[in-house]
Short mmCIF file of C-alpha atoms and ligand atoms in Angstrom, two decimals:
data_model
loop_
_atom_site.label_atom_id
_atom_site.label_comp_id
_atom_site.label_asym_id
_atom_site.label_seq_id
_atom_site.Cartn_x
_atom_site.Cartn_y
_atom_site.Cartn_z
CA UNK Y 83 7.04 8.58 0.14
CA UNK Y 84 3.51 7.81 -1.19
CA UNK Y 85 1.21 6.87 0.73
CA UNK Y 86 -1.39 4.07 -0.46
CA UNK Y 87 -4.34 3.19 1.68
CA UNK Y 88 -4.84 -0.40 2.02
CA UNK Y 89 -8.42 -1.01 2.83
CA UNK Y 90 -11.60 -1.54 0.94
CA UNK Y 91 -13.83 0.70 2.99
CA UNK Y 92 -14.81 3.67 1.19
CA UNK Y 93 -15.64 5.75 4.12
CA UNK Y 94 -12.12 5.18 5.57
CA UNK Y 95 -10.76 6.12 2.03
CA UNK Y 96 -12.84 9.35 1.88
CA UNK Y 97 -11.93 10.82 5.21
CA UNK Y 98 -7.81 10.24 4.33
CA UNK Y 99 -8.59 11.63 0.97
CA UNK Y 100 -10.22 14.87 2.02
CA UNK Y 101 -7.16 15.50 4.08
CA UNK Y 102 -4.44 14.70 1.53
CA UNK Y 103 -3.07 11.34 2.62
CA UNK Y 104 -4.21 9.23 -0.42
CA UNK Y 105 -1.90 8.81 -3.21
CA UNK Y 106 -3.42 5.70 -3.62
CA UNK Y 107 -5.34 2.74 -2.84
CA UNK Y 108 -4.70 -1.07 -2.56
CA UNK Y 109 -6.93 -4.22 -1.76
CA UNK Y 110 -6.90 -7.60 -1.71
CA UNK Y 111 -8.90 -10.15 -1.57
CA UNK Y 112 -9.34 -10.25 2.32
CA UNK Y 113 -10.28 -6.72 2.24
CA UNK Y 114 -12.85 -6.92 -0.19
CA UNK Y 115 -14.42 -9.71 1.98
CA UNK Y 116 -13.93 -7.68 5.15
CA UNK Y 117 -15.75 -4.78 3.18
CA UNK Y 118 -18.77 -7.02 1.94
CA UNK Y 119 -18.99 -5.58 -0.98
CA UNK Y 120 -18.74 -6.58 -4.76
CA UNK Y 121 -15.24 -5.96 -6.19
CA UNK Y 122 -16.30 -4.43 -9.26
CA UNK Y 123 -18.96 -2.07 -7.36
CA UNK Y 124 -16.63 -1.25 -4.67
CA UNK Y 125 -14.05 -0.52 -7.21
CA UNK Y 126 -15.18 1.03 -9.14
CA UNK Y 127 -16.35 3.65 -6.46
CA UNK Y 128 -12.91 3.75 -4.61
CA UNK Y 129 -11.76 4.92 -8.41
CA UNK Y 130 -14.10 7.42 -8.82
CA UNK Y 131 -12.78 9.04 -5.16
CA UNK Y 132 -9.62 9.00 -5.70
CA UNK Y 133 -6.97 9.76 -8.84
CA UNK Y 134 -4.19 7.43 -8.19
CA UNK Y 135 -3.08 3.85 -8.82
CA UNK Y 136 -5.86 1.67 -7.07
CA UNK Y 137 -4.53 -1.79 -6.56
CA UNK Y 138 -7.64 -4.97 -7.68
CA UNK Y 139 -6.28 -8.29 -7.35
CA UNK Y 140 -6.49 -11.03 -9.49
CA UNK Y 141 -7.79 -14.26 -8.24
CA UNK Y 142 -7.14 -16.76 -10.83
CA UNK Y 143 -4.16 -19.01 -10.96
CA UNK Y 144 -3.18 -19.86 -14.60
CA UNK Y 145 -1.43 -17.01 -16.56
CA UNK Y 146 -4.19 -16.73 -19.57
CA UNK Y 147 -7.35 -16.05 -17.09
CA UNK Y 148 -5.08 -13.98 -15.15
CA UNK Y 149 -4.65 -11.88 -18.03
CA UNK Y 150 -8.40 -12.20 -18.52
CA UNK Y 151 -9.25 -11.06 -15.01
CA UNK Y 152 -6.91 -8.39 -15.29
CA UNK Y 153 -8.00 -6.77 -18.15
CA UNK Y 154 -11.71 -6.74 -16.98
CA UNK Y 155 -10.67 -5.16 -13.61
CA UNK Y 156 -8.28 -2.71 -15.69
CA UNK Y 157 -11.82 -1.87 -17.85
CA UNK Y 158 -13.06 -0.34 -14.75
CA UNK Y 159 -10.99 3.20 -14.82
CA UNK Y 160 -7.93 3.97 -16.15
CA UNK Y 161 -5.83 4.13 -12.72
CA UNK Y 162 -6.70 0.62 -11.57
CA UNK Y 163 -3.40 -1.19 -10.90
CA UNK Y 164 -3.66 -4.91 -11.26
CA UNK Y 165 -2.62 -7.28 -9.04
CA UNK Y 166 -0.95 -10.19 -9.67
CA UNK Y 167 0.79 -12.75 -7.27
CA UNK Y 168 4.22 -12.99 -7.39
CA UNK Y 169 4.33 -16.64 -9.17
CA UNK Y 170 5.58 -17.79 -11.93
CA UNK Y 171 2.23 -17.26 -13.86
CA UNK Y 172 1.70 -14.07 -12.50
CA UNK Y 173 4.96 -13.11 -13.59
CA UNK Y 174 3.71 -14.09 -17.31
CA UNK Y 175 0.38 -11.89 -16.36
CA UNK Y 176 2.57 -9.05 -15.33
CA UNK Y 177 4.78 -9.33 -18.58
CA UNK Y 178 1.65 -9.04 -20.57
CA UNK Y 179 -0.50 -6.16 -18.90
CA UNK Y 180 2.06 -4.29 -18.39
CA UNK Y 181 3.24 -4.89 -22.34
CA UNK Y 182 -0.70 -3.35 -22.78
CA UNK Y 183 0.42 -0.15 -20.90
CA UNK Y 184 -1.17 -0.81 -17.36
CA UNK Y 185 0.09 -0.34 -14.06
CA UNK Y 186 0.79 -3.87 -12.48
CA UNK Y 187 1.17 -4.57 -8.81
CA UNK Y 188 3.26 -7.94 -8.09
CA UNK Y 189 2.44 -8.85 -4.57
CA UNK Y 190 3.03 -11.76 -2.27
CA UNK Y 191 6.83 -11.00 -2.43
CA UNK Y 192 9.32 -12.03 0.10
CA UNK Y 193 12.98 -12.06 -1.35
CA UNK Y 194 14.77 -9.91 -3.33
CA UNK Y 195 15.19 -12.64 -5.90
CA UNK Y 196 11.81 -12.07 -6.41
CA UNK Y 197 11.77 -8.73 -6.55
CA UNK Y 198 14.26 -8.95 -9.41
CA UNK Y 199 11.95 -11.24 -11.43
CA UNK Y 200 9.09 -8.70 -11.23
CA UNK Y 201 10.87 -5.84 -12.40
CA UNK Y 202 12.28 -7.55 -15.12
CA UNK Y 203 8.60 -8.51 -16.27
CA UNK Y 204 7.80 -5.06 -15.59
CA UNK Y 205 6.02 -4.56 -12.66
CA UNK Y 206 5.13 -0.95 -11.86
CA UNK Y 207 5.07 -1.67 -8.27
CA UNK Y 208 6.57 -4.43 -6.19
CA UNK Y 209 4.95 -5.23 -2.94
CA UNK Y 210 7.09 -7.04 -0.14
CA UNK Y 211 4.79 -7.94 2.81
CA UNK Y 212 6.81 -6.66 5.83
CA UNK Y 213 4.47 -7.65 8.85
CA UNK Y 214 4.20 -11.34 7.44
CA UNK Y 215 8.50 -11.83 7.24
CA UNK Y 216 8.55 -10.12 10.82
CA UNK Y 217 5.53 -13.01 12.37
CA UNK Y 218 7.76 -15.81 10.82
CA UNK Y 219 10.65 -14.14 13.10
CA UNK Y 220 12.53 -12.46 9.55
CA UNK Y 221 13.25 -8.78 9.54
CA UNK Y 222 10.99 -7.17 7.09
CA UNK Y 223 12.41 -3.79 6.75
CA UNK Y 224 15.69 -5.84 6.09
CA UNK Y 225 13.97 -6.40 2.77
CA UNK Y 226 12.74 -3.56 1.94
CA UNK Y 227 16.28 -2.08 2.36
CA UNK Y 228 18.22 -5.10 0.16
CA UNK Y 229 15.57 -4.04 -2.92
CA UNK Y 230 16.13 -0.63 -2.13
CA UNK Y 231 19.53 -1.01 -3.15
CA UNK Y 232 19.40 -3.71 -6.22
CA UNK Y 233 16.85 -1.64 -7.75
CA UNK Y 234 18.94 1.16 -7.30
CA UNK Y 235 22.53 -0.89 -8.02
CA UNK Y 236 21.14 -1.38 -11.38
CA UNK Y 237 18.40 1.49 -12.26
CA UNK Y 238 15.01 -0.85 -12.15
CA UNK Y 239 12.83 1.43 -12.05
CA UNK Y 240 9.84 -0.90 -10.42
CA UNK Y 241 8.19 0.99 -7.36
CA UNK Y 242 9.33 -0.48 -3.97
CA UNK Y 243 5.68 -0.44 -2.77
CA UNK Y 244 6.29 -1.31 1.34
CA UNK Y 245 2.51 -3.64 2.49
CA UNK Y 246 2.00 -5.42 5.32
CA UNK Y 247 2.59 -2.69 7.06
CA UNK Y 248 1.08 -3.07 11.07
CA UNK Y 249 2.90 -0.08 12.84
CA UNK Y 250 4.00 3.82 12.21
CA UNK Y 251 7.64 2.65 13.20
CA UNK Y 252 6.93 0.10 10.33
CA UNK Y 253 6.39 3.66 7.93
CA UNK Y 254 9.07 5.73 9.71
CA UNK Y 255 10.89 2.71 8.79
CA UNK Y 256 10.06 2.35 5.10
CA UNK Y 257 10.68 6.31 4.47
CA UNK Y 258 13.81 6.60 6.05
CA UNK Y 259 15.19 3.14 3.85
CA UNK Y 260 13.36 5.16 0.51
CA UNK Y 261 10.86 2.91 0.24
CA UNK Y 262 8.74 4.44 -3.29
CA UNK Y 263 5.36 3.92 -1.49
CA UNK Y 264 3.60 2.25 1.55
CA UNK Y 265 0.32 0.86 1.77
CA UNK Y 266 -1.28 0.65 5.63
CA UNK Y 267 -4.57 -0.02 7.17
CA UNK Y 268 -6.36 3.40 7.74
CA UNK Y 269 -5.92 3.36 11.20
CA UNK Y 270 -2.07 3.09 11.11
CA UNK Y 271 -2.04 5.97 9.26
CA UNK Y 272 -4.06 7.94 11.64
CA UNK Y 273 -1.88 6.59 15.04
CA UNK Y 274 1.25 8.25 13.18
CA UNK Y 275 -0.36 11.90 14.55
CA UNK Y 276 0.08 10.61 18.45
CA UNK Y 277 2.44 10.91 20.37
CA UNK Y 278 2.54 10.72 24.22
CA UNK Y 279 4.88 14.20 24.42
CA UNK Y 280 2.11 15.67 21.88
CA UNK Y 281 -0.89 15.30 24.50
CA UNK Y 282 1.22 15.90 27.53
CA UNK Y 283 2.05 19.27 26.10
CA UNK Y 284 -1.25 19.78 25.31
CA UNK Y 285 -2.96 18.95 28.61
CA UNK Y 286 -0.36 21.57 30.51
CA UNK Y 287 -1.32 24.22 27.73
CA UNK Y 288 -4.73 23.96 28.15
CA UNK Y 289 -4.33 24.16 32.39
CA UNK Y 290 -2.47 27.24 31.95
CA UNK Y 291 -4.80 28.87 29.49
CA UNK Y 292 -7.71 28.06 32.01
CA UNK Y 293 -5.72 29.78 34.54
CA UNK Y 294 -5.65 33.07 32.35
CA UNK Y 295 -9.07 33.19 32.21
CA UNK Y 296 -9.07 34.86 28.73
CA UNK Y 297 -11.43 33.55 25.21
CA UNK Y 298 -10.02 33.75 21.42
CA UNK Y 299 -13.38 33.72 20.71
O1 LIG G 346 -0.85 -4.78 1.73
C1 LIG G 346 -0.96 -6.13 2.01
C2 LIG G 346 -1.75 -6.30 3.24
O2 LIG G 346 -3.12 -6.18 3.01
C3 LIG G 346 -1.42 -7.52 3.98
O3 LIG G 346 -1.36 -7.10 5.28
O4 LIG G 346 -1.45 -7.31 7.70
O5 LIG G 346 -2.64 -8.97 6.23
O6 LIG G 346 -0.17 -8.98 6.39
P1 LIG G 346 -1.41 -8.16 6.44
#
């Protein structure tokens, strides 16, 4: 499974990077105001840090300036993935950019239904927002699972990008269902190296070694 970083902090990005975990970036519009940057600027630098798809959202409505917006945010490196909402104009966006040859990222999605719709108009990625289904008391994974197997019941080849993501049982989760890719806040991605057994072990090793009263170095 991929794993995207969903964040527009560039110091966050760099320390996952150096250590392998970035296959890719994605942001939103929150994110970029959380960051307090300007998209283009702060885009443009995430691109330049790392090689794959980085996800910059439209923000437009309307299908024709979505296309617009799109194309000027694709302009900034060649492994920008738009974003487009999953509507029924963004749908028409998606058809288009991806008819140019770019990597589109259909997010806001929350049924398989329409799922379907944004393979069929292309998508390169699909984006079902887990952690939002499971607040409103629906089982996120559950979806992520049911477009697991349409996509695969019929060949789409659309990347089942798990977002929303808010714990490492949400990842464990998304890998074990064969989710293509997750996107999670840098520190979810860092809490996957705990574990409770992990630092007990530790703590009796490091007793026991004092005991010795031996040096590696
Ligand atoms: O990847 C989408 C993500 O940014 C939304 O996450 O936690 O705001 O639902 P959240």
């Amino acid at each position: 499974m991929k794993f995207f970083v969903d964040t527009a902090e560039i110091a966050a990005i760099s320390e996952l990077n150096d250590l392998g975990m970035v296959d890719g970036v994605t942001t939103n519009p929150s994110l970029i105001l959380k960051s307090g940057r300007d998209i283009l600027e702060v885009t443009r630098e995430i691109c330049d840090l790392v090689d794959g798809p980085v996800s910059a959202e439209v923000v437009a409505t309307e299908a024709d300036a979505m296309i617009a917006e799109g194309r000027k945010l694709a302009g900034i490196a060649d492994n920008i993935a738009v974003k487009v909402p999953l509507t029924w104009d963004g749908l028409k966006a998606c058809k288009v950019l991806s008819g140019e040859g770019r990597m589109v990222n259909v997010t806001l999605c929350f049924s398989v239904n329409q799922a379907i719709l944004a393979a069929k108009a292309g998508a390169t990625f699909i984006s079902p927002f887990v952690g939002r289904l499971d607040d409103i008391n629906l089982d996120g994974m559950e979806l992520i699972a049911d477009i697991r197997t349409v996509y695969d019941n019929y060949g789409m080849d659309t990347q089942i990008l798990a977002a929303s993501i808010r714990s490492v049982n949400h990842v464990a989760e998304a890998a074990r269902i064969g989710a293509d890719v997750m996107t999670a806040p840098p520190a979810v991605i860092k809490a996957m190296a705990s574990h409770p057994l992990t630092d007990r072990g530790l703590e009796a090793f490091m007793k026991d070694w004092a005991k010795t009263g031996q040096k590696i170095l």
